[in-house]
PDB file of C-alpha atoms in Angstrom:
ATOM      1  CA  UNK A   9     -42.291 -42.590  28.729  1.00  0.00           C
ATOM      2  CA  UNK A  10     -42.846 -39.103  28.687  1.00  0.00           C
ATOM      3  CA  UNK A  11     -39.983 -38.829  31.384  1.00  0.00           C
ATOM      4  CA  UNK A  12     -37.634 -40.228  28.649  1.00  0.00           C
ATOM      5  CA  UNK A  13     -38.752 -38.185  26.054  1.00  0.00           C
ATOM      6  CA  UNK A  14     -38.233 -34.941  27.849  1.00  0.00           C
ATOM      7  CA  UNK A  15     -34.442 -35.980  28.652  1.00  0.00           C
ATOM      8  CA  UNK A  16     -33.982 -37.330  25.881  1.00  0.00           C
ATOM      9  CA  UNK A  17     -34.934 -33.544  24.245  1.00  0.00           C
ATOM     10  CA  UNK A  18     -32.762 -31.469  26.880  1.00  0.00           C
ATOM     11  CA  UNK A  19     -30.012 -34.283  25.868  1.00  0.00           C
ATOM     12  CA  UNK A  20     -30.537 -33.583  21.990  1.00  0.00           C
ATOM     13  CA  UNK A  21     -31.090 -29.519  22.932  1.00  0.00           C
ATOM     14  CA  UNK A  22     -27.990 -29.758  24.416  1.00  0.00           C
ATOM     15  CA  UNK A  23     -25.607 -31.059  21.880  1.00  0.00           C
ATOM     16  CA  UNK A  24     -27.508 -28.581  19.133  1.00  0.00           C
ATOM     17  CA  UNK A  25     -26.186 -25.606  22.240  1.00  0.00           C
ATOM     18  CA  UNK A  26     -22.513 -27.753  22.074  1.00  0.00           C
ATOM     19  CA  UNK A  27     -22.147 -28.132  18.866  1.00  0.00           C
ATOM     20  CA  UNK A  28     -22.660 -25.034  18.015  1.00  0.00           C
ATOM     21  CA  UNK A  29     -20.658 -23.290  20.866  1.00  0.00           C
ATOM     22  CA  UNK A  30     -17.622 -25.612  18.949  1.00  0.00           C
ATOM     23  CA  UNK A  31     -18.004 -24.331  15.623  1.00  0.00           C
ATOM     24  CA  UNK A  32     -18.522 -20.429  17.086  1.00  0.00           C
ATOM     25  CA  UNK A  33     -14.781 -21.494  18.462  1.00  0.00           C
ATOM     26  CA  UNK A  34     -13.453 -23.353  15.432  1.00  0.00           C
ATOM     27  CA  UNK A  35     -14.506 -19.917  13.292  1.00  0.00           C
ATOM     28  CA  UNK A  36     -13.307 -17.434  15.980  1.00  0.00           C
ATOM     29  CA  UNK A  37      -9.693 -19.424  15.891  1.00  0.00           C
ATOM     30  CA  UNK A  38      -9.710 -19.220  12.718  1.00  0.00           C
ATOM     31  CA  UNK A  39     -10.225 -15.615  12.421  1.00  0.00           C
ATOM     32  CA  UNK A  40      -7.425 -15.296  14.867  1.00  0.00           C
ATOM     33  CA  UNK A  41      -5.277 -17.457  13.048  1.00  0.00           C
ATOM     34  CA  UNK A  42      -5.191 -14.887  10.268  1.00  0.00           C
ATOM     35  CA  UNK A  43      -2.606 -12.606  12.396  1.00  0.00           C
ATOM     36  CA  UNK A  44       0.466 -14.484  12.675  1.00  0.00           C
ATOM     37  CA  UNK A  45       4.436 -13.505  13.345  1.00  0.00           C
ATOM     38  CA  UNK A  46       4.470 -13.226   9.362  1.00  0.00           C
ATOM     39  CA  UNK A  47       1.158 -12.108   8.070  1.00  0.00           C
ATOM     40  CA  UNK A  48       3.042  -8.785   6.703  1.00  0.00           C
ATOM     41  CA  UNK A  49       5.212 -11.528   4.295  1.00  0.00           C
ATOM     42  CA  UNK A  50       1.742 -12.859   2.952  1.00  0.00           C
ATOM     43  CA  UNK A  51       0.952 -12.189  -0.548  1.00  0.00           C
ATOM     44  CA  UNK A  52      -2.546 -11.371   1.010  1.00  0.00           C
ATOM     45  CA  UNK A  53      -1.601  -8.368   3.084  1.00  0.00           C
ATOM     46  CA  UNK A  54       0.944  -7.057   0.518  1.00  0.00           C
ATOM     47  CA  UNK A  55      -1.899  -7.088  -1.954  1.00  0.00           C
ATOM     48  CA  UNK A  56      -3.292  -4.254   0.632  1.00  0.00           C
ATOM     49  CA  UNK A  57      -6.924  -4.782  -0.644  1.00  0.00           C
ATOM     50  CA  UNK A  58      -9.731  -2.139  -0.319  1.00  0.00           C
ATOM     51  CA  UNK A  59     -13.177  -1.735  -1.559  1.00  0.00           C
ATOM     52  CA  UNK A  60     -14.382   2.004  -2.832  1.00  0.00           C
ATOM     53  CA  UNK A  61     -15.926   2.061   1.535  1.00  0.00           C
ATOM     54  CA  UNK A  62     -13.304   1.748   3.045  1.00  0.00           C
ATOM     55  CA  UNK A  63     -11.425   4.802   0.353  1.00  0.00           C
ATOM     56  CA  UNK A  64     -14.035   7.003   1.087  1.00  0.00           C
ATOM     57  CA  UNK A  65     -14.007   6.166   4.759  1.00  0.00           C
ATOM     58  CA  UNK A  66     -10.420   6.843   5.248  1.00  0.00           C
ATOM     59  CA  UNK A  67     -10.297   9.516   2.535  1.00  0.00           C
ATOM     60  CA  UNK A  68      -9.737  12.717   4.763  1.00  0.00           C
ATOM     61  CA  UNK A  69      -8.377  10.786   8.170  1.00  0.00           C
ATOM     62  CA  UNK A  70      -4.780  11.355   8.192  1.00  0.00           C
ATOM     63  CA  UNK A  71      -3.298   8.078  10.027  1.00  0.00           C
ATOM     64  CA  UNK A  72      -5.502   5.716   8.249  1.00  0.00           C
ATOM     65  CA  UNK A  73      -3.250   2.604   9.079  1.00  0.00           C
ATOM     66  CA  UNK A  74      -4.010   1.115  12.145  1.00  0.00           C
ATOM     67  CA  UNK A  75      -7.890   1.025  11.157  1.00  0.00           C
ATOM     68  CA  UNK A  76      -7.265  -0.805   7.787  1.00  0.00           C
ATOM     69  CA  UNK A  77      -5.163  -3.125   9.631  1.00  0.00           C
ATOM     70  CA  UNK A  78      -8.158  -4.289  11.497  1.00  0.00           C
ATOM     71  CA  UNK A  79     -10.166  -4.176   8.632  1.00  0.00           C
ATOM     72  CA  UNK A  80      -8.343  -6.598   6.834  1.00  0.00           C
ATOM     73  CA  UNK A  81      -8.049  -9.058   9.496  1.00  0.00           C
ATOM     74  CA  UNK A  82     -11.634  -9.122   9.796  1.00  0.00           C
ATOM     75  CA  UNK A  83     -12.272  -9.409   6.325  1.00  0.00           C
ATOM     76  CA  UNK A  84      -9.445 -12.071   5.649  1.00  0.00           C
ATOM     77  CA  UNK A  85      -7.569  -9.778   3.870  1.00  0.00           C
ATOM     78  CA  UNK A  86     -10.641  -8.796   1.949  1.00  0.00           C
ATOM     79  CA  UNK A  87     -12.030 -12.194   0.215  1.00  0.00           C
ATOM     80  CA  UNK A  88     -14.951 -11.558   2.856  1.00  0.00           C
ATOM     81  CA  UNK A  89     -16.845  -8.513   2.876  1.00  0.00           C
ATOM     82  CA  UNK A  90     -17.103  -6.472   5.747  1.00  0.00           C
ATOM     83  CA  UNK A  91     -19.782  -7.335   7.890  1.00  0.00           C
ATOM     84  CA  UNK A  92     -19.313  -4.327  10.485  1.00  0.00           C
ATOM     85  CA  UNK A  93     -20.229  -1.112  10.674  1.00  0.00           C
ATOM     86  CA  UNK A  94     -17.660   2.138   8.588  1.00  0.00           C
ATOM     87  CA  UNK A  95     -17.294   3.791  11.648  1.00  0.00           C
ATOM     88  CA  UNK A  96     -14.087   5.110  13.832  1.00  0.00           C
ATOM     89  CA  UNK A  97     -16.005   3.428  16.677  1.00  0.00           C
ATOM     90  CA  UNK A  98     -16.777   0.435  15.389  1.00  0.00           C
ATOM     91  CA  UNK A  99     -13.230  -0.461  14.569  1.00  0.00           C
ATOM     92  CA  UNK A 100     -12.178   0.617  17.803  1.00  0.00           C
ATOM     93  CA  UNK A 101     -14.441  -1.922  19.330  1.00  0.00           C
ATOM     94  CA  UNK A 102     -13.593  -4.605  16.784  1.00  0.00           C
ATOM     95  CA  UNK A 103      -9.464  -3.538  17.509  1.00  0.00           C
ATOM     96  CA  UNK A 104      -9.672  -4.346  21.490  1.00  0.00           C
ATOM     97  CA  UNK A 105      -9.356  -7.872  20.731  1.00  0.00           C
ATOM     98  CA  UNK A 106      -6.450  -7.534  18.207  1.00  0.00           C
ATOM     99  CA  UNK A 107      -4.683  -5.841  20.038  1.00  0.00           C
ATOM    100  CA  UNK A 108      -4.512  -8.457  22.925  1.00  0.00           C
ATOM    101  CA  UNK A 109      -3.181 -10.821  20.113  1.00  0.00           C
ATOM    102  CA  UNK A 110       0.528 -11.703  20.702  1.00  0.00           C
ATOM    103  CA  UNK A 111       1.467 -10.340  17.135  1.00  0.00           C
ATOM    104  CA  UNK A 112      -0.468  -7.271  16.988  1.00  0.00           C
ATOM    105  CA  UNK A 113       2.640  -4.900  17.459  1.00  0.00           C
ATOM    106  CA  UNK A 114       4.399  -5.459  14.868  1.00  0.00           C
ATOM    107  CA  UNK A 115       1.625  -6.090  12.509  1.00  0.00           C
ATOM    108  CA  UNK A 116       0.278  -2.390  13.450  1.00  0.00           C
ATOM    109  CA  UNK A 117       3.754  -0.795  12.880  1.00  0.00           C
ATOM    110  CA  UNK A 118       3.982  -2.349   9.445  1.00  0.00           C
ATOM    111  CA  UNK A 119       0.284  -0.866   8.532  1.00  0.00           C
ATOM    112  CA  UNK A 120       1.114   2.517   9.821  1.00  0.00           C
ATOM    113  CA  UNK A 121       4.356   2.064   8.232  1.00  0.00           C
ATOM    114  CA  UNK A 122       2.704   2.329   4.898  1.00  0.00           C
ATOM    115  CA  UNK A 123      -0.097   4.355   5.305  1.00  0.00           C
ATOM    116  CA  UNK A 124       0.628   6.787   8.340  1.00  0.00           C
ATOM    117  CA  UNK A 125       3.020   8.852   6.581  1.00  0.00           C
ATOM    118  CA  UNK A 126       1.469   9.475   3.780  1.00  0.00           C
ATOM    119  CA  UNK A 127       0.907  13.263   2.532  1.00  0.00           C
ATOM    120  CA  UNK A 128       0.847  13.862  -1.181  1.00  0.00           C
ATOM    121  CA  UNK A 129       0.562  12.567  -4.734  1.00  0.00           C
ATOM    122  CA  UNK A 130       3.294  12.195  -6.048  1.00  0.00           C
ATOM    123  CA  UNK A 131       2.598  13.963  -9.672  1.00  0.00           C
ATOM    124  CA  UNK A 132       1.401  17.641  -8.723  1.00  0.00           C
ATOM    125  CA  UNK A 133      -0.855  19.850 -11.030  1.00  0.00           C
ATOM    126  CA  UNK A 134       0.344  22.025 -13.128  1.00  0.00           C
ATOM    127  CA  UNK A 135       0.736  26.201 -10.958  1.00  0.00           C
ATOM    128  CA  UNK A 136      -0.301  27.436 -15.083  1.00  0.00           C
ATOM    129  CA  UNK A 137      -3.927  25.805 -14.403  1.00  0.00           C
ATOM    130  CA  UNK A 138      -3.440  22.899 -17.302  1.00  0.00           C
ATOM    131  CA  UNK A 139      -4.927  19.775 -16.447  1.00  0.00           C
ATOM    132  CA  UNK A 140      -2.302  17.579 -17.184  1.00  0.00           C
ATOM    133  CA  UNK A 141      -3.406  14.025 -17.760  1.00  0.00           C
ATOM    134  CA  UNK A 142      -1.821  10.928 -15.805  1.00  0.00           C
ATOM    135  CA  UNK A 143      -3.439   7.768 -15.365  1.00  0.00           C
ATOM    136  CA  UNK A 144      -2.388   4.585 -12.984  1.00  0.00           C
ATOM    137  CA  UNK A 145      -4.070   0.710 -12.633  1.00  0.00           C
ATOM    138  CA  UNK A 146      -4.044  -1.742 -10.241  1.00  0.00           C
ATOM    139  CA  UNK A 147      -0.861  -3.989 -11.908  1.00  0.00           C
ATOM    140  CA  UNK A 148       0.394  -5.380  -9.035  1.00  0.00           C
ATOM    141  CA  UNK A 149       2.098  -8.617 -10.157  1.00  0.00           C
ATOM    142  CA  UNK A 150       1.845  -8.432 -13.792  1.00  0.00           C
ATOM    143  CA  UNK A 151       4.520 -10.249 -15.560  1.00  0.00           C
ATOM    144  CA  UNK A 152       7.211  -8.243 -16.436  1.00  0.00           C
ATOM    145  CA  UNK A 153       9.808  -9.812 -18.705  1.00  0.00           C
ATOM    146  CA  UNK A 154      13.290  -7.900 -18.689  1.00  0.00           C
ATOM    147  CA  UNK A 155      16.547  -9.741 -17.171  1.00  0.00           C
ATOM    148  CA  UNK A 156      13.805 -12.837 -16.578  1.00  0.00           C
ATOM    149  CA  UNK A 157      10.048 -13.152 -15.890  1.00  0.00           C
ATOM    150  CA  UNK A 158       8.988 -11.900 -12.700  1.00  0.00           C
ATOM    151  CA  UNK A 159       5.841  -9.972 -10.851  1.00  0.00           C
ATOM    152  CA  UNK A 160       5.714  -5.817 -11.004  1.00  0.00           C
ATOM    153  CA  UNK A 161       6.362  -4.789  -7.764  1.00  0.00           C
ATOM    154  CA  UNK A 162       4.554  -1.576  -7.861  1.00  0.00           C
ATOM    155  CA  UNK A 163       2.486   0.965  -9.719  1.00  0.00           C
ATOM    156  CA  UNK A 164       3.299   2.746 -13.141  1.00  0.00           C
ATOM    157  CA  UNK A 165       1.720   6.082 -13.304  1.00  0.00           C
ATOM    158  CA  UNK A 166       1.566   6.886 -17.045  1.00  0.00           C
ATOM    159  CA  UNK A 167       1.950  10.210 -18.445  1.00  0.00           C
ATOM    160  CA  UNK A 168      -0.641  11.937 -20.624  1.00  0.00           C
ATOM    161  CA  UNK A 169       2.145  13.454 -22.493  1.00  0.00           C
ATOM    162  CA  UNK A 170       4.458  11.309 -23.868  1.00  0.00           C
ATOM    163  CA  UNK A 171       7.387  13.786 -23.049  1.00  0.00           C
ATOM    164  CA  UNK A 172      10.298  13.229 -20.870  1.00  0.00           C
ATOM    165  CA  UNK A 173      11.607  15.564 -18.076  1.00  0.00           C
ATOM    166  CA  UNK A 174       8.217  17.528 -18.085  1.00  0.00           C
ATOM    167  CA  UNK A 175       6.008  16.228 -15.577  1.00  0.00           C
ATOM    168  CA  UNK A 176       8.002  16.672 -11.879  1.00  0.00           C
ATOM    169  CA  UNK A 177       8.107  14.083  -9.294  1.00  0.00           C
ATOM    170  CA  UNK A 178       7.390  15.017  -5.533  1.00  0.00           C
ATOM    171  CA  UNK A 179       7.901  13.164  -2.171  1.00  0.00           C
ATOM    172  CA  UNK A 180       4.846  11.588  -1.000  1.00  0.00           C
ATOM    173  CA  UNK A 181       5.987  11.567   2.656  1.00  0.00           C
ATOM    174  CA  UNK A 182       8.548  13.157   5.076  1.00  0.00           C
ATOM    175  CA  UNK A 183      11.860  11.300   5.459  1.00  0.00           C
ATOM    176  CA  UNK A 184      15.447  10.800   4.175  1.00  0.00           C
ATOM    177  CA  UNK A 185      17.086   9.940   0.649  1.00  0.00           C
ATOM    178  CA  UNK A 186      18.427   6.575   1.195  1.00  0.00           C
ATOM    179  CA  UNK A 187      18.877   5.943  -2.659  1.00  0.00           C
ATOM    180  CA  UNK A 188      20.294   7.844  -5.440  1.00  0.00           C
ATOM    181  CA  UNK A 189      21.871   7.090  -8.697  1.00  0.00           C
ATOM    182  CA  UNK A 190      21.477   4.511 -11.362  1.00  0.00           C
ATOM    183  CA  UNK A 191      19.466   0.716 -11.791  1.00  0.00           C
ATOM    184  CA  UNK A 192      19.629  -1.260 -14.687  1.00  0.00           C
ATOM    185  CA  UNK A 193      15.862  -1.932 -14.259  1.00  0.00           C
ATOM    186  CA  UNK A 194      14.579   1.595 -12.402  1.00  0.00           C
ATOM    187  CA  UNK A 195      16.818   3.678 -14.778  1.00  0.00           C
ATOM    188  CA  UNK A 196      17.571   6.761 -12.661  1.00  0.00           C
ATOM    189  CA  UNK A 197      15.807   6.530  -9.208  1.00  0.00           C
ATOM    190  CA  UNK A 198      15.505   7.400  -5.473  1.00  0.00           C
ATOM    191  CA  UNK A 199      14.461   5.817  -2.328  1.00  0.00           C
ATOM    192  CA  UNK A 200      13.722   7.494   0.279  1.00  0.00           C
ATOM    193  CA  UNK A 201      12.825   5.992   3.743  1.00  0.00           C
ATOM    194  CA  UNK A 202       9.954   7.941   5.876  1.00  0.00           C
ATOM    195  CA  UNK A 203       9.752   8.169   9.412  1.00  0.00           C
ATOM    196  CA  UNK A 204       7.921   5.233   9.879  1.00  0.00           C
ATOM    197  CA  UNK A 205      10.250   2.895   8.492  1.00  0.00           C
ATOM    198  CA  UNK A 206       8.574   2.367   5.130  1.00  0.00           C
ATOM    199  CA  UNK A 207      10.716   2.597   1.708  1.00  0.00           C
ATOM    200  CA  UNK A 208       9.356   4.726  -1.330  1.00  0.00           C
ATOM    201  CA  UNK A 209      10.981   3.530  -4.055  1.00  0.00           C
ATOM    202  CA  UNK A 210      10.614   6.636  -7.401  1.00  0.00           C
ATOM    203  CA  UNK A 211      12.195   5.066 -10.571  1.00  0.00           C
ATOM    204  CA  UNK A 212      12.779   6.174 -14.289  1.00  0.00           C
ATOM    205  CA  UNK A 213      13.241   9.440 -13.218  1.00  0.00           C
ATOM    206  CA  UNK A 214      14.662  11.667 -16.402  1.00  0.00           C
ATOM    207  CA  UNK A 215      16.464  13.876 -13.890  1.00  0.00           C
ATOM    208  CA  UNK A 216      16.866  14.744 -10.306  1.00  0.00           C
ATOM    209  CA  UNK A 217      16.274  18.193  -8.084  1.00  0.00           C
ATOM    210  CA  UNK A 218      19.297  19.422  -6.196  1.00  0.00           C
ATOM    211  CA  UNK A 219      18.634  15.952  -3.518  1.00  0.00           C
ATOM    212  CA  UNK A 220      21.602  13.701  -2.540  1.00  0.00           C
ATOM    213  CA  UNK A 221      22.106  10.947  -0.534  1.00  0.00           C
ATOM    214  CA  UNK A 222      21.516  11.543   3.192  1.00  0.00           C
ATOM    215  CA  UNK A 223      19.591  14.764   3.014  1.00  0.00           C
ATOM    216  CA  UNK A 224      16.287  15.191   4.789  1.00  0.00           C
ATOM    217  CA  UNK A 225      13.165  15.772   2.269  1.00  0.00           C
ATOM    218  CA  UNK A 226      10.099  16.670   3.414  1.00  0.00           C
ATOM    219  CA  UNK A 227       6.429  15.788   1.675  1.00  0.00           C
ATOM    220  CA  UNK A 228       6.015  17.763  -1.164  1.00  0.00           C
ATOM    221  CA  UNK A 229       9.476  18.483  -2.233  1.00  0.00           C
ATOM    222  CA  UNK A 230      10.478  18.107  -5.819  1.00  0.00           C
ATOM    223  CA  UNK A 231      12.428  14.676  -6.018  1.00  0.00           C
ATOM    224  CA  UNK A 232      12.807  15.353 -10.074  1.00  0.00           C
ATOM    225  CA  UNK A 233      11.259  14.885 -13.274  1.00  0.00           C
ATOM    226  CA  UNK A 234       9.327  11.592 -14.630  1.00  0.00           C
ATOM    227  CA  UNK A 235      11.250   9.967 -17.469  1.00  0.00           C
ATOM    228  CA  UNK A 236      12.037   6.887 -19.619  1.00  0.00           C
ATOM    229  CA  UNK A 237      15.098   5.759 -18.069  1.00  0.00           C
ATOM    230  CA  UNK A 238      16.543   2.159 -17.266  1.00  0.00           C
ATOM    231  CA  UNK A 239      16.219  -1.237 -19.024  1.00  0.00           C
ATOM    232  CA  UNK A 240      20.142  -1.175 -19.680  1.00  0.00           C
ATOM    233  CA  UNK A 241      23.191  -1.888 -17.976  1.00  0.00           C
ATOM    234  CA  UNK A 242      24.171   1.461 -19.709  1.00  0.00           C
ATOM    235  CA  UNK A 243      23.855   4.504 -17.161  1.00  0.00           C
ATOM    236  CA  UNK A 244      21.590   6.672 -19.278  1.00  0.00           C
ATOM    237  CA  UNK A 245      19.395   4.441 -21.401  1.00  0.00           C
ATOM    238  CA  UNK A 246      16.402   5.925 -22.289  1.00  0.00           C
ATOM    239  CA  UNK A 247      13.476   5.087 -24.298  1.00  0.00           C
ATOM    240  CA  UNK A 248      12.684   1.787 -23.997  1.00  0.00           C
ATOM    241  CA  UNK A 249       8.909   2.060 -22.632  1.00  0.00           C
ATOM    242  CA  UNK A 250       6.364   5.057 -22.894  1.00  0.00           C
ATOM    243  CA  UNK A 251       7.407   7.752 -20.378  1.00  0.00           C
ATOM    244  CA  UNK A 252       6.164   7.053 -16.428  1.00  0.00           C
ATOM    245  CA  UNK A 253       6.600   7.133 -13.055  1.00  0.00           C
ATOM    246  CA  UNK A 254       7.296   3.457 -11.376  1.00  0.00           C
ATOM    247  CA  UNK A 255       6.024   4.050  -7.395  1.00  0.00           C
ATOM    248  CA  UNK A 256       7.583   0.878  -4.982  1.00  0.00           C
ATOM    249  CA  UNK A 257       6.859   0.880  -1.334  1.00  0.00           C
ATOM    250  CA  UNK A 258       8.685  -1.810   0.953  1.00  0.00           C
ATOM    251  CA  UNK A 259       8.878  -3.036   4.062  1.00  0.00           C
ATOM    252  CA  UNK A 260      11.820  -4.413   6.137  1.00  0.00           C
ATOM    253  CA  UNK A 261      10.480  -7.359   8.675  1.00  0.00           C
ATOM    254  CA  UNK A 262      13.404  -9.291  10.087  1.00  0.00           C
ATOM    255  CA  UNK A 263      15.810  -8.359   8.081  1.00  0.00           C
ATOM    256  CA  UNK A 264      13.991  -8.830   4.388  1.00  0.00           C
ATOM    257  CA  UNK A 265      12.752  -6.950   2.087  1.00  0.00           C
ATOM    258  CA  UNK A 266       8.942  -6.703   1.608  1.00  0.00           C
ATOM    259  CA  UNK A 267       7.110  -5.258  -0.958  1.00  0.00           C
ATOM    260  CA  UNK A 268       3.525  -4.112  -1.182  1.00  0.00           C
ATOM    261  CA  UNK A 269       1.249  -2.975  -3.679  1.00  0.00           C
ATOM    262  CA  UNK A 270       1.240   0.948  -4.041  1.00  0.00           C
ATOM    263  CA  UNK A 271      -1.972   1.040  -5.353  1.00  0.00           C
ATOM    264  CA  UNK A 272      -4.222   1.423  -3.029  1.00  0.00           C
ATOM    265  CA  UNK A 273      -1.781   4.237  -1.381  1.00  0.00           C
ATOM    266  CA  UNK A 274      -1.965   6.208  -4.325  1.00  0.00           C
ATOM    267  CA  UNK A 275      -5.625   6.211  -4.773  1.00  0.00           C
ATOM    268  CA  UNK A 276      -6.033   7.489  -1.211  1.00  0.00           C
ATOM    269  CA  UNK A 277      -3.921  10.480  -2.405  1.00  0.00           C
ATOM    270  CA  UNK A 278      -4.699  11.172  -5.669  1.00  0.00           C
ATOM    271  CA  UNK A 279      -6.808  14.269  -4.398  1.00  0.00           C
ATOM    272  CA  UNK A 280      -4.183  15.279  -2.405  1.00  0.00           C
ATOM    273  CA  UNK A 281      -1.709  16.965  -5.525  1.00  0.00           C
ATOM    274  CA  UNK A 282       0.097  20.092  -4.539  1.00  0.00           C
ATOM    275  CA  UNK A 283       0.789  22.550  -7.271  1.00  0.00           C
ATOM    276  CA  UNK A 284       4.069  22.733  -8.520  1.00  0.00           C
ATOM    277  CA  UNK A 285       6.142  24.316 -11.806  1.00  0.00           C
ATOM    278  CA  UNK A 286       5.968  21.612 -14.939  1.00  0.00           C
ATOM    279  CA  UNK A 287       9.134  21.540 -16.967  1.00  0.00           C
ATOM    280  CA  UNK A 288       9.769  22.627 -20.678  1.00  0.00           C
ATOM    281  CA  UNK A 289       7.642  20.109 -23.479  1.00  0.00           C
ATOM    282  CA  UNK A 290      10.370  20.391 -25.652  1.00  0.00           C
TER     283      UNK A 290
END
């Protein structure tokens, strides 16, 4: 009897070892699973979630983008919390797996893509000392409702003063002016495409520096001035919202168009505003 009992508890102490070997797989495949040839296409990653951590953590590196990429695979795109340490080297540990992954590549160069090349805010302080007031939320698919219902791709930074063609507009990154010249919906705007492949999209602009098409712009130069422009078919329209800066960023992954959510971006600059000559209040 007590022969049987003891196999039958190295039987039963076995399956509990099994059992739970299979569900250790089941949950490690399934954090796998979350990198696939189109993760960057996932309203998940293009939400580009952080917690107030991970901002501080990355706050002062200056190629932040390969380290949030493995943050937010390990965090499910951040609807878990982070259960590792906010270190360089734990995410280095935690990346040596990733990276084995058979889509890693090309999910890194999209996160480095938007984050890598980042330099400055794009609304600088004022070189007289004022402390000109902006202010920018998180309204990343809020319904927007002109020429048909559809989600905001981007971020609106508002102005404090209700005054177009005084606050100027700076590039955030290095890169090249893909973009110039009229949108019914971005009124007057410019795209320009940094050196990691990534689109920055500045719209309602109330006027433009001396910048065409095809010239090189590096991160800090004056793009323009924020304005009211656009919501017309009519080059010129203004006044149709509150003066403000619209900020897009997007991707290209086979061949389409990607947007993301600026916001996060931004935050991770807004300490980072160059000084710069305001224009006239009236």
């Amino acid at each position: 009897m007590g022969h049987r009992w003891s196999r039958l508890l190295v039987f039963l102490l076995a399956a509990v070892i099994l059992s739970a070997a299979g569900i250790g797989q089941v949950k490690e495949a399934g954090r796998f699973g979350r990198l696939q040839e189109d993760t960057v296409k996932t309203g998940a990653f293009r939400r580009q979630t952080l917690d107030d951590g991970m901002q501080d953590m990355i706050r002062d590196m200056e190629d932040p983008g390969e380290l949030l990429g493995i943050y937010w695979l390990e965090t499910g795109f951040g609807e878990q919390p982070f259960s590792g340490n906010c270190t360089e080297q734990a995410f280095e540990s935690m990346g040596r797996s990733w990276k084995r992954r058979l889509y890693w590549n090309v999910y890194a160069e999209a996160c480095r893509a938007i984050w890598d090349d980042l330099v400055y805010f794009p609304i600088p302080v004022s070189k007289d000392g004022e402390a000109e007031e902006i202010s920018f939320v998180d309204s990343w698919m809020y319904e927007r409702n002109y020429g048909g219902t559809r989600g905001h791709e981007g971020t609106d930074i508002m102005a404090g003063e209700n005054v177009r063609g005084y606050y100027p507009v700076v590039s955030m990154t290095d890169g090249y002016v893909t973009h110039k010249g009229w949108l019914e919906q971005g009124g007057y705007r410019l795209g320009i495409t940094a050196p990691g492949g990534a689109y920055f999209y500045y719209a309602h602009l109330d006027s433009y520096a001396e910048i065409e098409e095809g010239d090189p712009v590096k991160a800090g130069d004056l793009l323009g001035f924020m304005g009211d422009t656009g919501y017309s078919k009519k080059e010129g329209t203004m006044g149709m919202f509150p003066v403000h800066l619209h900020v897009g960023i997007y991707l290209i992954h086979d061949g389409e168009e990607i947007s993301v959510n600026p916001y996060q971006p931004l935050k991770y600059l807004e300490n980072r505003r160059i000084e710069c000559v305001y224009g006239r209040k009236n």
